[in-house]
CSV table of C-alpha atoms in Angstrom, one decimal:
chain,number,residue,atom,x,y,z
A,1,UNK,CA,-12.5,2.5,4.0
A,2,UNK,CA,-12.7,0.0,1.3
A,3,UNK,CA,-14.8,-3.1,1.6
A,4,UNK,CA,-13.7,-5.0,-1.8
A,5,UNK,CA,-10.4,-6.4,-2.3
A,6,UNK,CA,-9.0,-8.0,-5.7
A,7,UNK,CA,-5.9,-10.0,-5.2
A,8,UNK,CA,-4.3,-11.0,-8.5
A,9,UNK,CA,-2.6,-14.3,-9.1
A,10,UNK,CA,-0.5,-13.9,-12.2
A,11,UNK,CA,0.0,-17.4,-14.3
A,12,UNK,CA,1.5,-17.6,-17.9
A,13,UNK,CA,-1.8,-17.6,-19.7
A,14,UNK,CA,-4.2,-16.3,-17.4
A,15,UNK,CA,-5.3,-13.7,-14.5
A,16,UNK,CA,-7.4,-15.1,-11.8
A,17,UNK,CA,-9.0,-12.4,-9.5
A,18,UNK,CA,-10.0,-13.2,-5.9
A,19,UNK,CA,-12.9,-10.6,-4.8
A,20,UNK,CA,-13.0,-10.3,-1.2
A,21,UNK,CA,-15.5,-8.2,0.7
A,22,UNK,CA,-15.8,-7.2,4.4
A,23,UNK,CA,-19.4,-6.6,6.1
A,24,UNK,CA,-20.0,-3.1,5.6
A,25,UNK,CA,-23.7,-2.9,7.1
A,26,UNK,CA,-25.4,-4.4,10.4
A,27,UNK,CA,-28.9,-5.4,9.7
A,28,UNK,CA,-29.8,-7.5,12.8
A,29,UNK,CA,-28.0,-8.7,15.9
A,30,UNK,CA,-28.9,-10.2,19.5
A,31,UNK,CA,-27.2,-7.4,21.5
A,32,UNK,CA,-24.2,-5.5,22.4
A,33,UNK,CA,-22.6,-3.4,25.0
A,34,UNK,CA,-24.0,0.1,23.9
A,35,UNK,CA,-21.9,3.2,23.2
A,36,UNK,CA,-18.9,3.4,21.3
A,37,UNK,CA,-16.5,0.9,22.5
A,38,UNK,CA,-17.3,-2.7,21.4
A,39,UNK,CA,-20.7,-1.9,19.7
A,40,UNK,CA,-21.9,-4.1,16.8
A,41,UNK,CA,-20.8,-1.8,14.2
A,42,UNK,CA,-17.1,-2.6,15.3
A,43,UNK,CA,-17.8,-5.7,13.4
A,44,UNK,CA,-17.8,-3.7,10.0
A,45,UNK,CA,-14.7,-3.1,7.7
A,46,UNK,CA,-11.3,-4.6,7.6
A,47,UNK,CA,-10.1,-6.5,10.8
A,48,UNK,CA,-8.8,-4.2,13.5
A,49,UNK,CA,-7.8,-6.7,16.1
A,50,UNK,CA,-5.7,-9.1,13.8
A,51,UNK,CA,-3.1,-10.3,13.3
A,52,UNK,CA,-2.3,-9.5,17.0
A,53,UNK,CA,-5.4,-10.9,18.5
A,54,UNK,CA,-6.8,-10.4,21.9
A,55,UNK,CA,-9.0,-7.9,23.6
A,56,UNK,CA,-10.0,-4.8,21.7
A,57,UNK,CA,-12.3,-1.9,21.7
A,58,UNK,CA,-12.8,-2.2,18.1
A,59,UNK,CA,-14.4,-5.7,18.1
A,60,UNK,CA,-18.2,-6.7,18.7
A,61,UNK,CA,-19.0,-7.9,22.1
A,62,UNK,CA,-22.5,-9.5,23.2
A,63,UNK,CA,-24.0,-8.7,26.5
A,64,UNK,CA,-23.9,-12.2,27.6
A,65,UNK,CA,-20.4,-13.8,27.5
A,66,UNK,CA,-21.7,-17.3,28.1
A,67,UNK,CA,-25.3,-17.2,26.0
A,68,UNK,CA,-26.4,-17.3,22.7
A,69,UNK,CA,-25.9,-14.8,20.1
A,70,UNK,CA,-26.1,-13.7,16.5
A,71,UNK,CA,-25.2,-11.0,13.9
A,72,UNK,CA,-26.7,-10.5,10.5
A,73,UNK,CA,-24.6,-8.3,8.1
A,74,UNK,CA,-24.9,-7.1,4.5
A,75,UNK,CA,-22.1,-6.5,2.0
A,76,UNK,CA,-21.8,-3.7,-0.6
A,77,UNK,CA,-22.1,-5.8,-3.7
A,78,UNK,CA,-23.7,-9.2,-4.2
A,79,UNK,CA,-21.1,-11.8,-5.4
A,80,UNK,CA,-20.6,-15.5,-5.7
A,81,UNK,CA,-19.2,-17.0,-2.6
A,82,UNK,CA,-17.0,-20.1,-1.8
A,83,UNK,CA,-15.7,-19.0,1.4
A,84,UNK,CA,-16.8,-17.2,4.7
A,85,UNK,CA,-14.2,-16.2,7.1
A,86,UNK,CA,-14.8,-15.0,10.7
A,87,UNK,CA,-12.4,-13.2,12.5
A,88,UNK,CA,-12.8,-14.1,16.4
A,89,UNK,CA,-10.2,-12.1,18.2
A,90,UNK,CA,-10.9,-13.2,21.8
A,91,UNK,CA,-12.0,-17.1,22.6
A,92,UNK,CA,-12.6,-18.4,19.4
A,93,UNK,CA,-14.4,-21.4,18.4
A,94,UNK,CA,-18.2,-20.6,19.3
A,95,UNK,CA,-19.7,-20.4,15.7
A,96,UNK,CA,-22.9,-22.9,15.6
A,97,UNK,CA,-24.6,-21.8,12.2
A,98,UNK,CA,-23.9,-19.9,9.1
A,99,UNK,CA,-26.6,-18.6,6.8
A,100,UNK,CA,-26.4,-16.6,3.4
A,101,UNK,CA,-29.2,-14.8,1.5
A,102,UNK,CA,-29.6,-12.4,-1.2
A,103,UNK,CA,-30.7,-8.9,-1.7
A,104,UNK,CA,-34.2,-9.8,-0.8
A,105,UNK,CA,-33.3,-11.1,2.4
A,106,UNK,CA,-34.2,-14.7,1.9
A,107,UNK,CA,-31.6,-16.9,4.2
A,108,UNK,CA,-30.4,-20.5,4.2
A,109,UNK,CA,-28.1,-22.4,6.1
A,110,UNK,CA,-24.9,-23.3,4.4
A,111,UNK,CA,-22.8,-26.2,4.9
A,112,UNK,CA,-18.8,-26.9,4.8
A,113,UNK,CA,-17.2,-29.1,2.5
A,114,UNK,CA,-16.4,-32.5,4.2
A,115,UNK,CA,-12.9,-32.4,5.8
A,116,UNK,CA,-12.6,-28.8,4.9
A,117,UNK,CA,-12.5,-27.4,8.6
A,118,UNK,CA,-9.4,-25.0,8.7
A,119,UNK,CA,-8.7,-22.8,11.3
A,120,UNK,CA,-6.1,-19.9,11.2
A,121,UNK,CA,-3.0,-20.3,13.5
A,122,UNK,CA,-1.8,-16.7,14.6
A,123,UNK,CA,1.9,-16.7,14.1
A,124,UNK,CA,2.1,-13.2,16.2
A,125,UNK,CA,0.3,-14.5,19.1
A,126,UNK,CA,2.5,-14.9,22.4
A,127,UNK,CA,2.2,-18.5,23.5
A,128,UNK,CA,3.6,-18.0,27.1
A,129,UNK,CA,5.5,-15.0,26.3
A,130,UNK,CA,6.3,-13.6,29.4
A,131,UNK,CA,6.1,-10.0,27.9
A,132,UNK,CA,2.6,-10.3,27.5
A,133,UNK,CA,2.2,-10.6,31.3
A,134,UNK,CA,2.3,-6.9,31.3
A,135,UNK,CA,0.4,-4.1,29.8
A,136,UNK,CA,0.9,-0.5,28.9
A,137,UNK,CA,-1.1,1.6,31.5
A,138,UNK,CA,-1.0,5.0,29.4
A,139,UNK,CA,-2.6,6.9,32.5
A,140,UNK,CA,0.2,6.5,34.7
A,141,UNK,CA,2.9,5.5,32.2
A,142,UNK,CA,3.7,2.6,34.0
A,143,UNK,CA,3.9,-1.3,33.2
A,144,UNK,CA,1.5,-3.3,35.5
A,145,UNK,CA,1.2,-7.0,36.2
A,146,UNK,CA,-1.7,-8.4,34.5
A,147,UNK,CA,-3.0,-12.2,34.4
A,148,UNK,CA,-1.4,-14.1,31.4
A,149,UNK,CA,-4.2,-15.3,29.8
A,150,UNK,CA,-4.0,-16.5,26.2
A,151,UNK,CA,-6.5,-14.5,23.8
A,152,UNK,CA,-7.1,-17.6,21.6
A,153,UNK,CA,-7.7,-15.6,18.5
A,154,UNK,CA,-8.6,-17.3,15.4
A,155,UNK,CA,-10.2,-17.1,12.1
A,156,UNK,CA,-12.9,-19.5,11.2
A,157,UNK,CA,-12.9,-20.5,7.6
A,158,UNK,CA,-16.1,-22.0,5.9
A,159,UNK,CA,-15.4,-23.3,2.5
A,160,UNK,CA,-18.8,-24.4,1.0
A,161,UNK,CA,-19.8,-27.5,-0.4
A,162,UNK,CA,-21.2,-25.6,-3.6
A,163,UNK,CA,-20.7,-22.1,-4.8
A,164,UNK,CA,-23.4,-19.6,-3.5
A,165,UNK,CA,-24.6,-17.1,-5.9
A,166,UNK,CA,-25.7,-13.5,-5.6
A,167,UNK,CA,-24.7,-13.9,-1.8
A,168,UNK,CA,-25.5,-10.2,-0.3
A,169,UNK,CA,-26.2,-11.1,3.5
A,170,UNK,CA,-24.4,-13.4,5.9
A,171,UNK,CA,-25.9,-14.5,9.2
A,172,UNK,CA,-23.7,-16.0,11.9
A,173,UNK,CA,-25.0,-17.5,15.2
A,174,UNK,CA,-22.7,-18.4,18.3
A,175,UNK,CA,-23.3,-20.5,21.5
A,176,UNK,CA,-20.8,-18.6,23.6
A,177,UNK,CA,-20.9,-21.2,26.4
A,178,UNK,CA,-18.6,-23.5,24.3
A,179,UNK,CA,-15.7,-21.5,25.5
A,180,UNK,CA,-14.9,-19.7,28.9
A,181,UNK,CA,-14.3,-16.0,29.1
A,182,UNK,CA,-15.6,-12.8,27.0
A,183,UNK,CA,-15.7,-13.2,23.3
A,184,UNK,CA,-15.2,-10.8,20.6
A,185,UNK,CA,-15.8,-10.7,16.9
A,186,UNK,CA,-13.8,-8.3,14.8
A,187,UNK,CA,-15.0,-8.8,11.3
A,188,UNK,CA,-16.7,-11.2,8.6
A,189,UNK,CA,-15.4,-11.5,5.2
A,190,UNK,CA,-16.7,-13.4,2.1
A,191,UNK,CA,-14.6,-14.5,-1.1
A,192,UNK,CA,-15.4,-16.3,-4.5
A,193,UNK,CA,-12.1,-18.3,-4.0
A,194,UNK,CA,-10.9,-21.1,-1.5
A,195,UNK,CA,-7.7,-19.2,-0.9
A,196,UNK,CA,-7.9,-18.6,2.7
A,197,UNK,CA,-8.6,-15.0,3.8
A,198,UNK,CA,-5.6,-13.3,5.4
A,199,UNK,CA,-5.4,-10.3,7.8
A,200,UNK,CA,-3.2,-7.6,6.3
A,201,UNK,CA,-1.3,-5.0,7.9
A,202,UNK,CA,-1.2,-1.6,6.6
A,203,UNK,CA,2.7,-1.2,6.7
A,204,UNK,CA,4.9,1.8,5.8
A,205,UNK,CA,6.5,1.3,2.5
A,206,UNK,CA,9.7,-0.4,2.9
A,207,UNK,CA,9.2,-1.3,6.6
A,208,UNK,CA,10.5,-4.6,6.0
A,209,UNK,CA,13.7,-3.3,4.5
A,210,UNK,CA,14.7,-1.1,7.6
A,211,UNK,CA,17.8,-2.1,9.7
A,212,UNK,CA,17.3,-3.7,13.1
A,213,UNK,CA,16.5,-1.6,15.6
A,214,UNK,CA,19.0,-1.2,18.4
A,215,UNK,CA,18.9,-0.9,22.0
A,216,UNK,CA,20.1,2.1,23.7
A,217,UNK,CA,19.0,2.5,27.2
A,218,UNK,CA,17.7,-0.1,29.6
A,219,UNK,CA,15.6,0.3,32.9
A,220,UNK,CA,17.4,-1.2,36.0
A,221,UNK,CA,14.5,-3.8,36.3
A,222,UNK,CA,11.0,-4.7,36.1
A,223,UNK,CA,10.0,-2.1,38.4
A,224,UNK,CA,11.2,1.0,36.3
A,225,UNK,CA,9.5,2.5,33.5
A,226,UNK,CA,11.1,4.6,30.6
A,227,UNK,CA,9.2,7.4,28.9
A,228,UNK,CA,8.9,10.8,27.7
A,229,UNK,CA,12.0,10.8,25.1
A,230,UNK,CA,13.1,14.0,23.8
A,231,UNK,CA,16.0,15.4,22.0
A,232,UNK,CA,17.1,18.8,22.4
A,233,UNK,CA,20.4,19.9,20.4
A,234,UNK,CA,23.0,17.1,21.3
A,235,UNK,CA,21.2,15.8,24.8
A,236,UNK,CA,18.7,13.1,24.8
A,237,UNK,CA,16.1,13.6,27.6
A,238,UNK,CA,14.1,10.9,29.0
A,239,UNK,CA,11.9,9.9,32.1
A,240,UNK,CA,13.0,7.2,34.3
A,241,UNK,CA,10.3,6.2,37.1
A,242,UNK,CA,9.4,3.6,39.7
A,243,UNK,CA,5.9,2.8,40.8
A,244,UNK,CA,4.6,5.2,43.6
A,245,UNK,CA,8.0,7.1,43.2
A,246,UNK,CA,8.5,10.7,41.5
A,247,UNK,CA,10.0,10.2,38.0
A,248,UNK,CA,13.4,11.8,37.2
A,249,UNK,CA,14.4,13.3,34.1
A,250,UNK,CA,17.7,12.1,32.9
A,251,UNK,CA,19.8,13.3,29.9
A,252,UNK,CA,22.5,11.5,27.7
A,253,UNK,CA,24.9,13.4,25.6
A,254,UNK,CA,24.6,11.8,22.2
A,255,UNK,CA,28.1,12.5,21.3
A,256,UNK,CA,29.1,10.8,24.7
A,257,UNK,CA,26.1,8.3,25.7
A,258,UNK,CA,28.0,6.7,28.3
A,259,UNK,CA,27.4,9.9,30.6
A,260,UNK,CA,24.0,10.0,32.1
A,261,UNK,CA,23.0,12.8,34.5
A,262,UNK,CA,19.8,13.7,36.5
A,263,UNK,CA,18.6,17.2,35.3
A,264,UNK,CA,15.7,17.1,37.6
A,265,UNK,CA,17.7,18.9,40.1
A,266,UNK,CA,18.2,21.9,37.5
A,267,UNK,CA,14.4,22.8,37.2
A,268,UNK,CA,14.2,26.0,39.4
A,269,UNK,CA,10.6,25.7,40.5
A,270,UNK,CA,8.6,24.4,43.5
A,271,UNK,CA,6.6,22.1,41.2
A,272,UNK,CA,7.8,18.5,40.7
A,273,UNK,CA,8.0,18.4,36.7
A,274,UNK,CA,9.1,15.0,35.4
A,275,UNK,CA,8.5,14.9,31.5
A,276,UNK,CA,9.4,17.1,28.7
A,277,UNK,CA,6.9,17.5,26.2
A,278,UNK,CA,7.8,20.1,23.6
A,279,UNK,CA,10.5,22.5,22.6
A,280,UNK,CA,10.4,25.6,20.8
A,281,UNK,CA,13.8,26.3,19.8
A,282,UNK,CA,13.2,29.9,18.4
A,283,UNK,CA,11.9,31.1,22.0
A,284,UNK,CA,13.9,28.5,23.6
A,285,UNK,CA,10.9,27.6,25.5
A,286,UNK,CA,10.1,24.1,26.7
A,287,UNK,CA,6.8,22.4,27.7
A,288,UNK,CA,6.9,20.2,30.7
A,289,UNK,CA,4.5,18.1,32.9
A,290,UNK,CA,4.6,17.0,36.0
A,291,UNK,CA,4.0,13.2,37.9
A,292,UNK,CA,0.4,14.8,38.9
A,293,UNK,CA,-0.1,16.4,35.6
A,294,UNK,CA,-3.4,16.7,33.5
A,295,UNK,CA,-5.1,17.3,37.1
A,296,UNK,CA,-8.4,19.1,36.6
A,297,UNK,CA,-8.4,21.2,39.7
A,298,UNK,CA,-9.4,24.6,38.4
A,299,UNK,CA,-7.2,25.9,35.5
A,300,UNK,CA,-4.0,24.0,36.8
A,301,UNK,CA,-3.7,21.1,34.0
A,302,UNK,CA,-0.3,20.2,35.6
A,303,UNK,CA,2.0,21.4,32.5
A,304,UNK,CA,4.1,24.4,32.7
A,305,UNK,CA,6.3,26.2,30.4
A,306,UNK,CA,9.9,26.7,31.2
A,307,UNK,CA,13.0,28.8,29.5
A,308,UNK,CA,16.0,26.5,28.7
A,309,UNK,CA,19.1,28.5,28.4
A,310,UNK,CA,22.6,26.9,28.6
A,311,UNK,CA,21.0,24.0,30.4
A,312,UNK,CA,19.4,26.0,33.0
A,313,UNK,CA,15.5,25.6,33.3
A,314,UNK,CA,13.6,28.6,34.4
A,315,UNK,CA,10.0,28.7,35.1
A,316,UNK,CA,7.8,31.0,33.1
A,317,UNK,CA,4.1,30.2,33.2
A,318,UNK,CA,1.5,27.6,33.5
A,319,UNK,CA,-0.2,26.1,30.2
A,320,UNK,CA,-3.9,27.1,30.3
A,321,UNK,CA,-6.7,25.9,27.7
A,322,UNK,CA,-10.1,27.2,27.5
A,323,UNK,CA,-12.8,25.0,28.6
A,324,UNK,CA,-10.3,22.0,29.1
A,325,UNK,CA,-12.5,18.6,29.4
A,326,UNK,CA,-11.2,15.3,30.0
A,327,UNK,CA,-13.2,12.4,31.5
A,328,UNK,CA,-9.9,10.8,32.9
A,329,UNK,CA,-7.5,12.1,35.5
A,330,UNK,CA,-4.4,11.9,33.2
A,331,UNK,CA,-3.7,12.7,29.4
A,332,UNK,CA,-0.6,13.2,27.0
A,333,UNK,CA,0.7,15.9,25.1
A,334,UNK,CA,3.1,17.2,22.6
A,335,UNK,CA,4.0,20.7,21.8
A,336,UNK,CA,5.2,21.1,18.1
A,337,UNK,CA,8.4,22.8,17.5
A,338,UNK,CA,6.7,25.9,15.8
A,339,UNK,CA,5.4,26.5,19.2
A,340,UNK,CA,1.8,27.2,17.6
A,341,UNK,CA,0.4,23.7,17.6
A,342,UNK,CA,-0.4,21.7,21.0
A,343,UNK,CA,-1.5,17.9,20.5
A,344,UNK,CA,-3.3,16.2,23.6
A,345,UNK,CA,-4.3,12.6,24.1
A,346,UNK,CA,-7.6,12.8,25.9
A,347,UNK,CA,-10.8,11.1,26.7
A,348,UNK,CA,-13.7,13.6,26.1
A,349,UNK,CA,-17.4,14.2,24.8
A,350,UNK,CA,-16.0,14.1,21.2
A,351,UNK,CA,-13.9,11.0,21.7
A,352,UNK,CA,-14.2,8.2,19.1
A,353,UNK,CA,-14.1,5.8,21.7
A,354,UNK,CA,-11.1,5.5,24.0
A,355,UNK,CA,-8.1,8.2,24.1
A,356,UNK,CA,-8.3,10.1,20.9
A,357,UNK,CA,-5.7,12.8,19.9
A,358,UNK,CA,-6.8,16.5,19.5
A,359,UNK,CA,-5.1,19.8,18.8
A,360,UNK,CA,-5.1,23.2,19.9
A,361,UNK,CA,-3.6,26.6,19.0
A,362,UNK,CA,-2.9,29.7,21.0
A,363,UNK,CA,-5.9,32.1,21.5
A,364,UNK,CA,-4.1,34.8,23.1
A,365,UNK,CA,-0.6,35.3,25.0
A,366,UNK,CA,-2.2,33.7,28.0
A,367,UNK,CA,-3.9,30.5,26.9
A,368,UNK,CA,-4.9,28.2,24.3
A,369,UNK,CA,-8.1,27.6,22.6
A,370,UNK,CA,-10.6,24.6,22.5
A,371,UNK,CA,-9.3,21.4,22.1
A,372,UNK,CA,-10.5,19.7,18.6
A,373,UNK,CA,-10.7,16.3,17.9
A,374,UNK,CA,-8.2,15.3,15.1
A,375,UNK,CA,-10.8,13.0,13.0
A,376,UNK,CA,-12.2,9.6,12.6
A,377,UNK,CA,-9.4,9.1,10.0
A,378,UNK,CA,-7.0,9.2,12.7
A,379,UNK,CA,-8.7,8.4,16.1
A,380,UNK,CA,-10.3,4.8,16.7
A,381,UNK,CA,-12.6,3.3,19.3
A,382,UNK,CA,-9.5,2.0,21.1
A,383,UNK,CA,-6.6,4.4,22.5
A,384,UNK,CA,-4.2,6.9,20.4
A,385,UNK,CA,-1.7,8.2,22.5
A,386,UNK,CA,2.1,9.7,22.6
A,387,UNK,CA,1.9,11.9,19.6
A,388,UNK,CA,5.2,13.2,17.8
A,389,UNK,CA,5.1,15.7,15.2
A,390,UNK,CA,7.7,16.3,12.5
A,391,UNK,CA,8.9,19.7,11.9
A,392,UNK,CA,7.1,19.7,8.6
A,393,UNK,CA,3.8,19.9,10.8
A,394,UNK,CA,2.1,17.2,8.7
A,395,UNK,CA,3.9,14.0,9.7
A,396,UNK,CA,2.5,12.5,12.8
A,397,UNK,CA,4.0,9.4,14.7
A,398,UNK,CA,2.0,8.2,17.4
A,399,UNK,CA,1.0,4.7,19.4
A,400,UNK,CA,-2.3,3.0,19.0
A,401,UNK,CA,-4.1,-0.4,19.9
A,402,UNK,CA,-6.8,0.4,17.5
A,403,UNK,CA,-5.5,-0.8,14.1
A,404,UNK,CA,-4.3,-4.0,12.9
A,405,UNK,CA,-0.6,-4.7,14.7
A,406,UNK,CA,2.1,-6.8,16.0
A,407,UNK,CA,1.4,-6.3,19.8
A,408,UNK,CA,-0.6,-4.0,22.4
A,409,UNK,CA,0.5,-0.7,21.2
A,410,UNK,CA,2.2,-0.2,17.8
A,411,UNK,CA,3.8,2.9,16.5
A,412,UNK,CA,1.9,4.4,13.1
A,413,UNK,CA,2.7,7.4,10.9
A,414,UNK,CA,0.1,9.4,9.0
A,415,UNK,CA,0.0,12.5,7.1
A,416,UNK,CA,-2.0,15.7,7.6
A,417,UNK,CA,-4.0,16.1,4.4
A,418,UNK,CA,-5.3,19.9,4.7
A,419,UNK,CA,-5.2,22.9,7.1
A,420,UNK,CA,-8.2,21.9,9.0
A,421,UNK,CA,-5.8,19.3,11.2
A,422,UNK,CA,-8.8,16.9,11.0
A,423,UNK,CA,-8.2,15.1,8.0
A,424,UNK,CA,-5.3,12.4,7.8
A,425,UNK,CA,-4.2,9.9,5.6
A,426,UNK,CA,-4.7,6.0,6.8
A,427,UNK,CA,-2.2,5.4,9.4
A,428,UNK,CA,0.5,3.1,8.5
A,429,UNK,CA,2.4,0.6,10.9
A,430,UNK,CA,6.3,1.2,11.0
A,431,UNK,CA,6.6,-2.5,10.5
A,432,UNK,CA,8.3,-5.5,12.3
A,433,UNK,CA,11.7,-3.8,12.6
A,434,UNK,CA,10.2,-1.1,15.0
A,435,UNK,CA,7.2,-3.1,16.6
A,436,UNK,CA,7.2,-6.1,18.5
A,437,UNK,CA,4.7,-8.4,20.5
A,438,UNK,CA,4.3,-6.5,23.4
A,439,UNK,CA,4.1,-2.5,23.3
A,440,UNK,CA,6.0,0.3,21.6
A,441,UNK,CA,5.3,4.1,22.7
A,442,UNK,CA,6.6,7.5,23.2
A,443,UNK,CA,8.3,8.0,19.6
A,444,UNK,CA,10.7,10.8,19.0
A,445,UNK,CA,12.4,11.4,15.6
A,446,UNK,CA,15.6,13.0,15.3
A,447,UNK,CA,15.7,14.6,11.9
A,448,UNK,CA,19.4,15.7,11.5
A,449,UNK,CA,20.3,11.8,12.0
A,450,UNK,CA,17.1,10.5,10.8
A,451,UNK,CA,16.7,8.4,14.0
A,452,UNK,CA,13.7,7.2,15.6
A,453,UNK,CA,14.1,6.8,19.3
A,454,UNK,CA,11.1,4.9,21.2
A,455,UNK,CA,10.3,3.0,24.3
A,456,UNK,CA,9.7,-0.6,24.0
A,457,UNK,CA,8.9,-3.7,26.3
A,458,UNK,CA,11.7,-6.2,25.8
A,459,UNK,CA,13.2,-9.1,27.5
A,460,UNK,CA,11.1,-8.2,31.0
A,461,UNK,CA,12.1,-4.5,31.0
A,462,UNK,CA,11.4,-1.2,29.6
A,463,UNK,CA,14.0,-0.2,27.2
A,464,UNK,CA,14.8,2.6,24.8
A,465,UNK,CA,15.3,1.5,21.3
A,466,UNK,CA,16.6,3.4,18.2
A,467,UNK,CA,16.4,2.6,14.5
A,468,UNK,CA,17.5,4.5,11.5
A,469,UNK,CA,14.5,5.6,9.2
A,470,UNK,CA,15.1,7.9,6.3
A,471,UNK,CA,12.9,10.9,6.5
A,472,UNK,CA,11.4,10.7,3.1
A,473,UNK,CA,10.2,7.5,4.3
A,474,UNK,CA,7.9,8.7,7.1
A,475,UNK,CA,7.1,12.1,4.9
A,476,UNK,CA,5.7,9.9,2.2
A,477,UNK,CA,3.9,7.5,3.9
A,478,UNK,CA,0.4,8.5,2.6
A,479,UNK,CA,1.4,8.5,-1.1
């Protein structure tokens, strides 16, 4: 991850370069929560919780939410500093002192210019937005009521009375008793300009030029949840479920979308299977999951293979994975079209933080091999889930709350860089035409029509939306 950014402002007679650096090393700190989530190292690099703001596993959290705290960070290169920006993604406004120092570590307190106190107003934060009163629970695939608490995210800008030369170290001190609730710090940046440092989303090229998304299928009311979109030939399958009620698989004929049928009754098996998670057209085989899927009793993972022939589902066998390990009772999965790659969203010993994406391949005719983490280039300290792989076996669309975005979960695209399946391009946000202030999940890209279908939470209900995205725009996202 690059820590130095140069922004060029073109003028007729000269070019002015703004040098921005984000902290790349922690020298000292008062405390953190330990472990991978919310450790002090999460303060390094570019912001992950901006511009959306709010609670994030990718931000530093001190042990005492109402006590004093400090952090001392180093930057890659010494530089002239006119501005220091502190990205406070939860309950901002607790900074009491800022000190700067050179490479030798000699620190002194810096002061702001008179009248230069500026705070960043997050236009993407919801102020009383009812959609943010709910959150996506990946475990049960439900929307559950949560307190409608403002995140009070902000960026504190410190414009110095006089430029500081050869700054290599910055120390920030906090009094967290100044604001109620937990505090989180996302990033610290310095600049040789007074142009306010702004959080930048890593957008897919042309994302803002896409057409508007269309609402396609609505849940009846707030008690219902839509998930697990899958297109097979001309039928779009999806799961509709209600809290504490078994989900049903429904299907829509895309050539006649007014007709919706319940296909659950066609499944000839005593297991309650509620999700379609993959389809290998060559063998006419589909992977399905149950409402109780991902359970860990013995070798029963809650996944089963079925044969789909002329609309009839016939049971084949259970999915078995060697040494399957998941800290949670639930997970997510996608079976690639080639039938040779299975992607899981779980939390294990190898996770980067929360739920990570893993892959596995067939070991023999009866089972799949060990799950392997797909790498730090893809997974964050937060959650990555709902993977979908295009037929090229290189282009991955997934949901995450671990990157800069617009809402609680956004959709991102990444490209596999080699055959290890562990090196991926930096994920790019699909942009404001796809992602909103709440959450977007469960993507499915239909390549023939170049249509992306996904689940969103809009106007108080779960809805399946669709948007046309040229396939070349997705497959070249890493370029």
